[in-house]
Amino acid sequence: MDRDPTLLLEVFLISHGECDLNLRPDLVGGRCHGVALTANGKRQARALAVLFNSQGVSFTAVYCSPLDRARSMAMSVCQEMNFAEDQIQSSDALLEMSMGHWEGCLRSQTYTPEILSLIERNQPDFSAPSGESLRQVEFRMVEFLNGTLLGLPQQLRPQLLSNHIQGFSLQHTHSLTNSVRDRDGSSLPPPFPRHRHGLLKKKSDKSRLQFVSNTGGDHDADDEMSPREANRKSDIHGLNVVRSTSSLALPSSMSYCVGVFTHSMPIKCLVTGVLGCSPAMSHKICIEDSSVTVLQHSWKTGWQIKRLNDTAHLRLL
């Protein structure tokens, strides 16, 4: 794993927009395969993409839950951000919390007083029949964060360095061409600094150029320059350009921005994991539809929460 102290990783945790299940609060949710985004959920996705573009957000990599509502959210946002759809990676670690046999059942019939008492006594380790507990969700999300995402820079660094080198090569070639032109005289720069404002005149008995400064008197010894000296200065200028571009200057730090499209409960459990508190506290954390939570990591500071449940894009609707 790359422990570069200059490495900065930013993770955008994005909860999918409104889906059909949100319109049925009387049912136990969970994974419920086949649930799609509503028309409002699609508008939320477009608004989020507009906000990201206005903020200059650019994803290095994108991951999403394989459930349709999360993947549709990812595809809609990435399309507006010109991030290739085939580069979106699906991960089971980002699935919604499984409610097992209870999924799709009426809440009123499922959450009886006895069941509610049992849940309260056994949190965060209670799970529905064939379902998951809050602790299990937290574990897989933290494992995804510290395993998959922290290992991402090591995988992507060669590609980013290659892109940097290609961009540098084009710039180097352009600078080298200009320097050759300067030495040939076809594109000769001014023989005096542009920031010196003065009059240009020719002495009657000398074939020389003299600069007269507006702020000082005549300084013939300092300000006179022959055409040969001007050409020599141009040659030195061109040589310096070649020398300055002959060594490759790689970026001193690397920054990665990752988009993660998932569901509200996994984000809540991940936040409790980052904070180091019990996943049973997840019910006190609010994660709304299409909201954005941003985590930042460096080897100096560890994981930090930069934003939580940001819904600023909804003002665009």
Short mmCIF file of C-alpha atoms in Angstrom, two decimals:
data_model
loop_
_atom_site.label_atom_id
_atom_site.label_comp_id
_atom_site.label_asym_id
_atom_site.label_seq_id
_atom_site.Cartn_x
_atom_site.Cartn_y
_atom_site.Cartn_z
CA MET A 1 0.00 0.00 0.00
CA ASP A 2 1.31 3.45 -0.98
CA ARG A 3 2.12 5.49 2.15
CA ASP A 4 3.19 8.63 0.33
CA PRO A 5 2.81 11.50 2.85
CA THR A 6 1.87 13.85 0.01
CA LEU A 7 -0.99 11.62 -1.15
CA LEU A 8 -4.51 13.03 -0.72
CA LEU A 9 -7.59 10.87 -1.27
CA GLU A 10 -11.07 12.40 -1.38
CA VAL A 11 -14.13 10.13 -1.36
CA PHE A 12 -17.59 11.39 -2.37
CA LEU A 13 -20.21 9.11 -0.79
CA ILE A 14 -23.41 9.67 -2.74
CA SER A 15 -26.75 8.29 -1.67
CA HIS A 16 -29.01 7.43 -4.60
CA GLY A 17 -31.93 9.71 -5.41
CA GLU A 18 -35.56 9.12 -4.60
CA CYS A 19 -36.73 5.65 -5.65
CA ASP A 20 -40.02 3.76 -5.81
CA LEU A 21 -39.39 2.33 -2.35
CA ASN A 22 -39.42 5.84 -0.86
CA LEU A 23 -43.05 6.11 -1.93
CA ARG A 24 -43.94 3.04 0.14
CA PRO A 25 -42.91 3.85 3.72
CA ASP A 26 -45.32 1.17 4.91
CA LEU A 27 -43.00 -1.56 3.58
CA VAL A 28 -39.73 -2.91 4.96
CA GLY A 29 -37.08 -1.82 2.51
CA GLY A 30 -33.69 -3.46 2.36
CA ARG A 31 -32.22 -4.41 -0.97
CA CYS A 32 -35.43 -5.06 -2.93
CA HIS A 33 -33.91 -5.71 -6.35
CA GLY A 34 -35.58 -4.02 -9.30
CA VAL A 35 -36.54 -0.81 -7.51
CA ALA A 36 -35.87 2.14 -9.85
CA LEU A 37 -35.38 5.88 -9.44
CA THR A 38 -38.50 8.02 -9.63
CA ALA A 39 -38.75 10.99 -11.99
CA ASN A 40 -37.82 13.19 -9.05
CA GLY A 41 -34.83 10.96 -8.30
CA LYS A 42 -33.58 11.42 -11.86
CA ARG A 43 -33.91 15.19 -11.53
CA GLN A 44 -31.91 15.02 -8.31
CA ALA A 45 -29.16 13.16 -10.17
CA ARG A 46 -28.98 15.79 -12.91
CA ALA A 47 -28.92 18.62 -10.37
CA LEU A 48 -26.07 16.94 -8.52
CA ALA A 49 -24.07 16.60 -11.74
CA VAL A 50 -24.61 20.29 -12.53
CA LEU A 51 -23.30 21.22 -9.08
CA PHE A 52 -20.27 18.94 -9.42
CA ASN A 53 -19.41 20.46 -12.79
CA SER A 54 -19.73 23.99 -11.42
CA GLN A 55 -17.40 23.07 -8.55
CA GLY A 56 -14.85 21.47 -10.86
CA VAL A 57 -15.25 18.01 -9.33
CA SER A 58 -13.57 15.36 -11.47
CA PHE A 59 -13.60 11.69 -10.50
CA THR A 60 -10.49 9.56 -10.85
CA ALA A 61 -12.57 6.43 -10.28
CA VAL A 62 -16.23 5.61 -9.63
CA TYR A 63 -17.78 2.71 -7.71
CA CYS A 64 -21.44 1.87 -7.23
CA SER A 65 -23.80 -0.60 -5.64
CA PRO A 66 -25.06 -3.17 -8.18
CA LEU A 67 -28.69 -2.36 -7.27
CA ASP A 68 -30.49 -0.57 -10.09
CA ARG A 69 -31.34 2.61 -8.18
CA ALA A 70 -27.71 3.24 -7.20
CA ARG A 71 -26.26 2.28 -10.58
CA SER A 72 -28.78 4.48 -12.41
CA MET A 73 -27.77 7.37 -10.18
CA ALA A 74 -24.10 6.75 -10.95
CA MET A 75 -24.69 6.51 -14.70
CA SER A 76 -26.79 9.68 -14.80
CA VAL A 77 -24.28 11.77 -12.85
CA CYS A 78 -21.24 10.37 -14.66
CA GLN A 79 -22.80 10.99 -18.08
CA GLU A 80 -23.14 14.70 -17.28
CA MET A 81 -19.56 14.76 -15.94
CA ASN A 82 -18.15 13.03 -19.05
CA PHE A 83 -16.98 10.04 -17.03
CA ALA A 84 -17.13 6.90 -19.17
CA GLU A 85 -19.95 4.54 -18.24
CA ASP A 86 -17.79 1.46 -18.81
CA GLN A 87 -15.37 2.75 -16.17
CA ILE A 88 -18.00 2.58 -13.40
CA GLN A 89 -17.09 -0.35 -11.17
CA SER A 90 -19.77 -2.33 -9.34
CA SER A 91 -19.08 -3.62 -5.83
CA ASP A 92 -21.21 -5.82 -3.57
CA ALA A 93 -19.61 -4.09 -0.60
CA LEU A 94 -21.79 -1.07 -1.41
CA LEU A 95 -25.12 -2.94 -1.34
CA GLU A 96 -27.97 -1.73 0.82
CA MET A 97 -28.33 -3.43 4.19
CA SER A 98 -30.05 -6.77 3.72
CA MET A 99 -33.31 -7.23 5.61
CA GLY A 100 -33.54 -10.87 4.59
CA HIS A 101 -37.01 -12.42 4.67
CA TRP A 102 -38.55 -9.18 5.88
CA GLU A 103 -37.95 -7.26 2.66
CA GLY A 104 -41.19 -6.08 1.08
CA CYS A 105 -43.28 -7.00 4.13
CA LEU A 106 -45.59 -4.57 5.89
CA ARG A 107 -43.86 -2.76 8.72
CA SER A 108 -46.95 -2.88 10.88
CA GLN A 109 -46.94 -6.67 10.75
CA THR A 110 -43.17 -7.06 11.05
CA TYR A 111 -42.15 -4.64 13.79
CA THR A 112 -44.31 -5.87 16.62
CA PRO A 113 -43.60 -4.66 20.19
CA GLU A 114 -41.79 -7.92 20.92
CA ILE A 115 -39.57 -7.60 17.84
CA LEU A 116 -38.80 -3.95 18.57
CA SER A 117 -37.76 -4.88 22.11
CA LEU A 118 -35.54 -7.66 20.78
CA ILE A 119 -33.91 -5.30 18.27
CA GLU A 120 -33.18 -2.71 20.96
CA ARG A 121 -31.59 -5.26 23.31
CA ASN A 122 -29.32 -6.76 20.65
CA GLN A 123 -28.15 -3.76 18.64
CA PRO A 124 -25.84 -3.41 16.79
CA ASP A 125 -25.76 -7.18 16.26
CA PHE A 126 -29.42 -7.86 15.58
CA SER A 127 -30.27 -9.07 12.09
CA ALA A 128 -33.51 -9.98 10.38
CA PRO A 129 -33.88 -13.64 9.35
CA SER A 130 -31.23 -14.20 6.63
CA GLY A 131 -30.39 -10.50 6.84
CA GLU A 132 -27.50 -8.35 8.04
CA SER A 133 -26.70 -6.56 11.27
CA LEU A 134 -25.52 -2.97 11.51
CA ARG A 135 -22.11 -4.20 12.62
CA GLN A 136 -21.78 -6.37 9.53
CA VAL A 137 -22.66 -3.44 7.27
CA GLU A 138 -20.12 -1.24 9.03
CA PHE A 139 -17.45 -3.93 8.70
CA ARG A 140 -17.84 -4.37 4.93
CA MET A 141 -17.97 -0.61 4.33
CA VAL A 142 -14.85 0.09 6.41
CA GLU A 143 -13.11 -2.82 4.69
CA PHE A 144 -14.03 -1.33 1.30
CA LEU A 145 -12.74 2.07 2.40
CA ASN A 146 -9.42 0.88 3.83
CA GLY A 147 -8.89 -1.94 1.37
CA THR A 148 -10.20 -1.07 -2.07
CA LEU A 149 -10.03 2.72 -1.92
CA LEU A 150 -6.74 3.15 -0.06
CA GLY A 151 -5.15 0.72 -2.50
CA LEU A 152 -6.47 2.67 -5.48
CA PRO A 153 -3.69 5.30 -5.69
CA GLN A 154 -1.05 2.59 -6.04
CA GLN A 155 -2.97 1.16 -9.00
CA LEU A 156 -3.64 4.49 -10.68
CA ARG A 157 -0.32 6.26 -10.06
CA PRO A 158 1.49 4.74 -13.11
CA GLN A 159 -1.38 5.82 -15.38
CA LEU A 160 -1.47 9.36 -13.98
CA LEU A 161 2.31 9.68 -14.22
CA SER A 162 2.14 8.47 -17.82
CA ASN A 163 -0.45 11.15 -18.62
CA HIS A 164 1.74 13.76 -16.93
CA ILE A 165 4.81 12.66 -18.92
CA GLN A 166 2.87 12.79 -22.21
CA GLY A 167 1.66 16.30 -21.44
CA PHE A 168 5.18 17.34 -20.48
CA SER A 169 6.62 15.89 -23.71
CA LEU A 170 4.28 18.00 -25.84
CA GLN A 171 5.22 21.12 -23.88
CA HIS A 172 8.93 20.25 -24.12
CA THR A 173 8.73 19.78 -27.90
CA HIS A 174 6.96 23.12 -28.31
CA SER A 175 9.54 24.93 -26.17
CA LEU A 176 12.44 23.29 -28.02
CA THR A 177 11.01 24.32 -31.39
CA ASN A 178 10.62 27.91 -30.25
CA SER A 179 14.18 28.02 -28.93
CA VAL A 180 15.56 26.78 -32.26
CA ARG A 181 13.58 29.44 -34.10
CA ASP A 182 14.99 32.08 -31.77
CA ARG A 183 18.57 31.05 -32.54
CA ASP A 184 17.85 31.05 -36.27
CA GLY A 185 16.53 34.59 -36.01
CA SER A 186 13.13 33.79 -37.49
CA SER A 187 11.38 34.65 -34.26
CA LEU A 188 13.74 37.02 -32.49
CA PRO A 189 12.47 38.33 -29.13
CA PRO A 190 12.78 42.02 -28.31
CA PRO A 191 16.44 42.87 -27.52
CA PHE A 192 15.40 44.61 -24.30
CA PRO A 193 13.12 43.81 -21.37
CA ARG A 194 9.49 44.65 -22.03
CA HIS A 195 8.99 46.15 -18.60
CA ARG A 196 11.41 48.98 -19.36
CA HIS A 197 9.49 51.82 -20.94
CA GLY A 198 11.67 54.26 -22.85
CA LEU A 199 12.62 55.83 -26.12
CA LEU A 200 14.57 54.04 -28.79
CA LYS A 201 17.03 56.19 -30.68
CA LYS A 202 20.13 55.82 -32.78
CA LYS A 203 23.31 57.70 -31.97
CA SER A 204 24.66 59.71 -34.86
CA ASP A 205 28.18 58.23 -34.85
CA LYS A 206 27.47 54.76 -33.53
CA SER A 207 25.59 51.82 -34.89
CA ARG A 208 24.09 51.00 -31.54
CA LEU A 209 20.74 50.98 -29.79
CA GLN A 210 20.30 53.03 -26.66
CA PHE A 211 17.53 52.81 -24.07
CA VAL A 212 16.53 55.92 -22.16
CA SER A 213 14.74 55.15 -18.94
CA ASN A 214 11.82 57.29 -17.90
CA THR A 215 12.89 57.16 -14.27
CA GLY A 216 16.59 57.81 -14.60
CA GLY A 217 19.21 59.59 -16.63
CA ASP A 218 21.36 58.29 -19.45
CA HIS A 219 23.44 55.26 -18.55
CA ASP A 220 25.29 54.57 -21.76
CA ALA A 221 27.53 51.93 -20.28
CA ASP A 222 24.63 49.94 -18.85
CA ASP A 223 21.91 50.58 -21.39
CA GLU A 224 23.69 50.28 -24.70
CA MET A 225 23.48 47.04 -26.59
CA SER A 226 24.78 46.17 -30.01
CA PRO A 227 22.79 43.96 -32.41
CA ARG A 228 25.41 41.23 -31.95
CA GLU A 229 24.95 41.36 -28.17
CA ALA A 230 21.19 41.21 -28.63
CA ASN A 231 21.53 38.08 -30.76
CA ARG A 232 23.87 36.55 -28.21
CA LYS A 233 21.34 37.28 -25.45
CA SER A 234 18.66 35.64 -27.57
CA ASP A 235 20.84 32.54 -27.98
CA ILE A 236 21.37 32.35 -24.22
CA HIS A 237 17.62 32.74 -23.68
CA GLY A 238 16.91 29.87 -26.06
CA LEU A 239 19.56 27.71 -24.41
CA ASN A 240 18.02 28.34 -21.00
CA VAL A 241 14.62 27.26 -22.29
CA VAL A 242 16.08 23.97 -23.52
CA ARG A 243 17.91 23.37 -20.26
CA SER A 244 14.89 24.19 -18.12
CA THR A 245 12.69 21.73 -20.02
CA SER A 246 15.26 18.96 -20.37
CA SER A 247 14.65 17.63 -16.86
CA LEU A 248 11.27 16.08 -16.04
CA ALA A 249 9.53 17.73 -13.10
CA LEU A 250 6.97 15.28 -11.75
CA PRO A 251 4.15 16.57 -9.52
CA SER A 252 5.18 16.94 -5.88
CA SER A 253 1.86 15.54 -4.67
CA MET A 254 -0.93 13.33 -5.94
CA SER A 255 -4.63 13.92 -5.40
CA TYR A 256 -7.37 11.40 -6.13
CA CYS A 257 -11.12 11.96 -6.16
CA VAL A 258 -13.38 8.90 -6.01
CA GLY A 259 -17.14 8.79 -6.45
CA VAL A 260 -19.02 6.10 -4.49
CA PHE A 261 -22.73 5.67 -5.27
CA THR A 262 -24.50 3.65 -2.62
CA HIS A 263 -27.40 3.77 -0.13
CA SER A 264 -28.17 5.70 3.03
CA MET A 265 -27.65 2.91 5.58
CA PRO A 266 -24.18 1.87 4.37
CA ILE A 267 -23.12 5.53 4.47
CA LYS A 268 -24.43 5.90 8.02
CA CYS A 269 -22.58 2.78 9.15
CA LEU A 270 -19.38 3.94 7.47
CA VAL A 271 -19.61 7.30 9.23
CA THR A 272 -19.92 5.57 12.61
CA GLY A 273 -16.89 3.50 11.69
CA VAL A 274 -14.84 6.59 10.82
CA LEU A 275 -15.96 8.29 14.04
CA GLY A 276 -15.14 5.18 16.05
CA CYS A 277 -18.56 4.93 17.68
CA SER A 278 -21.02 2.05 17.81
CA PRO A 279 -22.97 1.36 14.60
CA ALA A 280 -26.05 1.44 16.82
CA MET A 281 -25.65 5.24 16.65
CA SER A 282 -26.39 5.17 12.92
CA HIS A 283 -30.06 5.97 13.58
CA LYS A 284 -28.95 9.39 14.86
CA ILE A 285 -27.26 10.24 11.54
CA CYS A 286 -29.34 11.75 8.74
CA ILE A 287 -28.50 10.76 5.15
CA GLU A 288 -31.09 12.06 2.69
CA ASP A 289 -31.84 11.05 -0.89
CA SER A 290 -29.06 12.11 -3.32
CA SER A 291 -27.05 13.67 -0.49
CA VAL A 292 -23.26 13.91 -0.58
CA THR A 293 -20.90 13.01 2.25
CA VAL A 294 -17.21 13.69 1.66
CA LEU A 295 -14.35 11.89 3.39
CA GLN A 296 -10.71 12.87 3.03
CA HIS A 297 -7.65 10.79 3.80
CA SER A 298 -3.95 11.46 4.08
CA TRP A 299 -1.33 9.38 5.85
CA LYS A 300 -0.65 12.33 8.11
CA THR A 301 -4.21 12.93 9.34
CA GLY A 302 -6.04 9.67 8.60
CA TRP A 303 -9.73 9.74 7.66
CA GLN A 304 -11.62 12.99 8.15
CA ILE A 305 -15.24 13.90 7.47
CA LYS A 306 -15.28 17.06 5.34
CA ARG A 307 -19.00 17.17 4.55
CA LEU A 308 -22.02 15.28 5.84
CA ASN A 309 -25.42 14.94 4.14
CA ASP A 310 -24.85 17.87 1.77
CA THR A 311 -27.99 18.56 -0.31
CA ALA A 312 -27.04 21.96 -1.75
CA HIS A 313 -27.82 20.76 -5.29
CA LEU A 314 -31.51 20.36 -4.44
CA ARG A 315 -31.84 24.15 -4.55
CA LEU A 316 -31.41 23.86 -8.32
CA LEU A 317 -34.69 21.93 -8.66
#
